[in-house]
mmCIF file of C-alpha atoms in Angstrom:
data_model
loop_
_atom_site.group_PDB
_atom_site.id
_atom_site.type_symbol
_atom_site.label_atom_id
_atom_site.label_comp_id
_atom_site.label_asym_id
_atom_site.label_seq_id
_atom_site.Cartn_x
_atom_site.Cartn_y
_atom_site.Cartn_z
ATOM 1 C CA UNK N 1 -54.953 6.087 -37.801
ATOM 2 C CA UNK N 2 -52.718 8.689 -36.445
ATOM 3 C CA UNK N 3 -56.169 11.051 -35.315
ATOM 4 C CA UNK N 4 -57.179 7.996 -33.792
ATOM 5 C CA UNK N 5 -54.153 7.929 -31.716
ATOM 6 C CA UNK N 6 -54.224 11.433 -30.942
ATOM 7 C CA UNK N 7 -58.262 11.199 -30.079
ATOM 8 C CA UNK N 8 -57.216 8.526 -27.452
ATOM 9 C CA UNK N 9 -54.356 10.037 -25.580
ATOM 10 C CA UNK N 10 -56.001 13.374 -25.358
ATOM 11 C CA UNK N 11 -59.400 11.332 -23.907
ATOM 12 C CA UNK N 12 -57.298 9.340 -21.415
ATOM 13 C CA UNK N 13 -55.189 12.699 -20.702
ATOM 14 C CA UNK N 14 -58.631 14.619 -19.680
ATOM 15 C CA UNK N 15 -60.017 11.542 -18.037
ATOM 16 C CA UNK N 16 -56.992 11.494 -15.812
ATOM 17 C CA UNK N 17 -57.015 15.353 -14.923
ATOM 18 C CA UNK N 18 -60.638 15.002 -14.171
ATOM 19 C CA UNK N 19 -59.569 12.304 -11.899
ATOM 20 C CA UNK N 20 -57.487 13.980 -9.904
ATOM 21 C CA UNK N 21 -59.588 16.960 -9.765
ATOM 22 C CA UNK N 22 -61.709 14.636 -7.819
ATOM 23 C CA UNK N 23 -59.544 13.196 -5.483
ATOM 24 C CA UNK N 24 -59.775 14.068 -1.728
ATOM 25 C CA UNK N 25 -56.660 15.848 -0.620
ATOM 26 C CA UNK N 26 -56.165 15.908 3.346
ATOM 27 C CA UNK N 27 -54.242 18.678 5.040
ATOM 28 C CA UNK N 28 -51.414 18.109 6.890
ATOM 29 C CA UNK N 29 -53.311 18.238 10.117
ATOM 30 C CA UNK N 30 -55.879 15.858 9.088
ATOM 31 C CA UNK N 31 -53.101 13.377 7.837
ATOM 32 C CA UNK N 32 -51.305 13.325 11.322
ATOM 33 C CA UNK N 33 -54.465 12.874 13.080
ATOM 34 C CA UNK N 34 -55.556 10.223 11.197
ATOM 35 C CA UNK N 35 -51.561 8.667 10.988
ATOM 36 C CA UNK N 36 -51.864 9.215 15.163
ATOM 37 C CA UNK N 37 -54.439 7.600 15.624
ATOM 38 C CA UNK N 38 -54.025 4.486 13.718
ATOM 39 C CA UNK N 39 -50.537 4.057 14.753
ATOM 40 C CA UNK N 40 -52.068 4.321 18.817
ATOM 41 C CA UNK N 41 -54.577 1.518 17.673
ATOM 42 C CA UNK N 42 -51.789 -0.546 15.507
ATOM 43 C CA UNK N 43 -49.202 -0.190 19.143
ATOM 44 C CA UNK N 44 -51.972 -0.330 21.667
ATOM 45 C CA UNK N 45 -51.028 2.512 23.628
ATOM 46 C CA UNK N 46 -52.860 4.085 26.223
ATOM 47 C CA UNK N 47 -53.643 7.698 25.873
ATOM 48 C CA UNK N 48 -50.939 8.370 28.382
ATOM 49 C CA UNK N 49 -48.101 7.144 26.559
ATOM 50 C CA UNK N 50 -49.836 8.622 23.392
ATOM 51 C CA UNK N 51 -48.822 11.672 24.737
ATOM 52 C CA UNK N 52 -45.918 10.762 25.578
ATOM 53 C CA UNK N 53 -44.777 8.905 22.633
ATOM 54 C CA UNK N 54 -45.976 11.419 19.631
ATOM 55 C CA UNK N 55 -43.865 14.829 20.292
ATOM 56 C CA UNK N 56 -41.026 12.443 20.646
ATOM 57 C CA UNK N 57 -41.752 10.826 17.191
ATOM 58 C CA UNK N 58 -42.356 14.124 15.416
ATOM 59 C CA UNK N 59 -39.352 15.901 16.643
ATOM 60 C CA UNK N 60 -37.775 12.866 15.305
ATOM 61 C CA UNK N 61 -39.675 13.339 12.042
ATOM 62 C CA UNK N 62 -38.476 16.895 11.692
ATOM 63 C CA UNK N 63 -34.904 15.948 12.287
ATOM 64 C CA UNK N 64 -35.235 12.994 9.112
ATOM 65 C CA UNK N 65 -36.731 15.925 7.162
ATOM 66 C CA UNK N 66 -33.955 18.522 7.697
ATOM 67 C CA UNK N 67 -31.322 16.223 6.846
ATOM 68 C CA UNK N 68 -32.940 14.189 4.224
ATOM 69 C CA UNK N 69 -33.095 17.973 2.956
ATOM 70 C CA UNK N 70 -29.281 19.356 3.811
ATOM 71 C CA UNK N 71 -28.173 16.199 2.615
ATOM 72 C CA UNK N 72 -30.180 14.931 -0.274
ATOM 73 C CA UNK N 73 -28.030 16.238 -3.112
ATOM 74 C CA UNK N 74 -24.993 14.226 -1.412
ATOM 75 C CA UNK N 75 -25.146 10.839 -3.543
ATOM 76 C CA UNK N 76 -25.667 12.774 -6.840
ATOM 77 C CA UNK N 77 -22.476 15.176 -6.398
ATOM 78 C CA UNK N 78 -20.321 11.828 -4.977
ATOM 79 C CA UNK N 79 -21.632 10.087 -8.349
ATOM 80 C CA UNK N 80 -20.588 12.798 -10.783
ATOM 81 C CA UNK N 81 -16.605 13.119 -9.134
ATOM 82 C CA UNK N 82 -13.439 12.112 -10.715
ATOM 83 C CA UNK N 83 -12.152 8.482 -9.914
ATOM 84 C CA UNK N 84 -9.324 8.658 -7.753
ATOM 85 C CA UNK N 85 -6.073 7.332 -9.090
ATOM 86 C CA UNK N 86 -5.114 4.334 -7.607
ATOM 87 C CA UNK N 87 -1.515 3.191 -6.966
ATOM 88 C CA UNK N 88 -0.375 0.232 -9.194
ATOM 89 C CA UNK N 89 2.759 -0.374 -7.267
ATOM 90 C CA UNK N 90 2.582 -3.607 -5.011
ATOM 91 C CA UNK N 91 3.038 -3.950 -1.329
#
């Protein structure tokens, strides 16, 4: 039983590899292309406020990236302090 159990992960394990062997991966370039363009179609804008609209939005991008980044590890080292003492005296 147990070389059954070991035949079938190992098949699902190389069927899922293969898998994502397959898998089309886009570059970043053809992502935001494809991400600007649906998102002019989605907002109906006109290729003039396209062009205005999109550095705007990826400068903004960048900014939620680089302090996603600088302060990511903020929650986890607020988590793992000491609890304060509190003062049990009333009023």
């Amino acid at each position: 039983m147990k070389k059954y159990h070991l035949f079938l992960i190992l098949t699902l394990l190389c069927l899922s590899v293969h898998a994502q062997k397959q898998s089309k991966a886009y570059s970043e370039e053809e992502f935001r292309a494809k991400k600007q363009a649906y998102l002019t179609e989605q907002a109906g804008l006109t290729p003039k406020e396209a062009a205005q609209f999109f550095p705007l939005y990826y400068e903004l991008q960048a900014l939620k990236k680089e302090i996603t980044k600088r302060h990511g590890k903020l929650p986890r080292k607020v988590k793992n302090r000491k609890p304060l003492k509190r003062n049990t005296k009333p009023f």
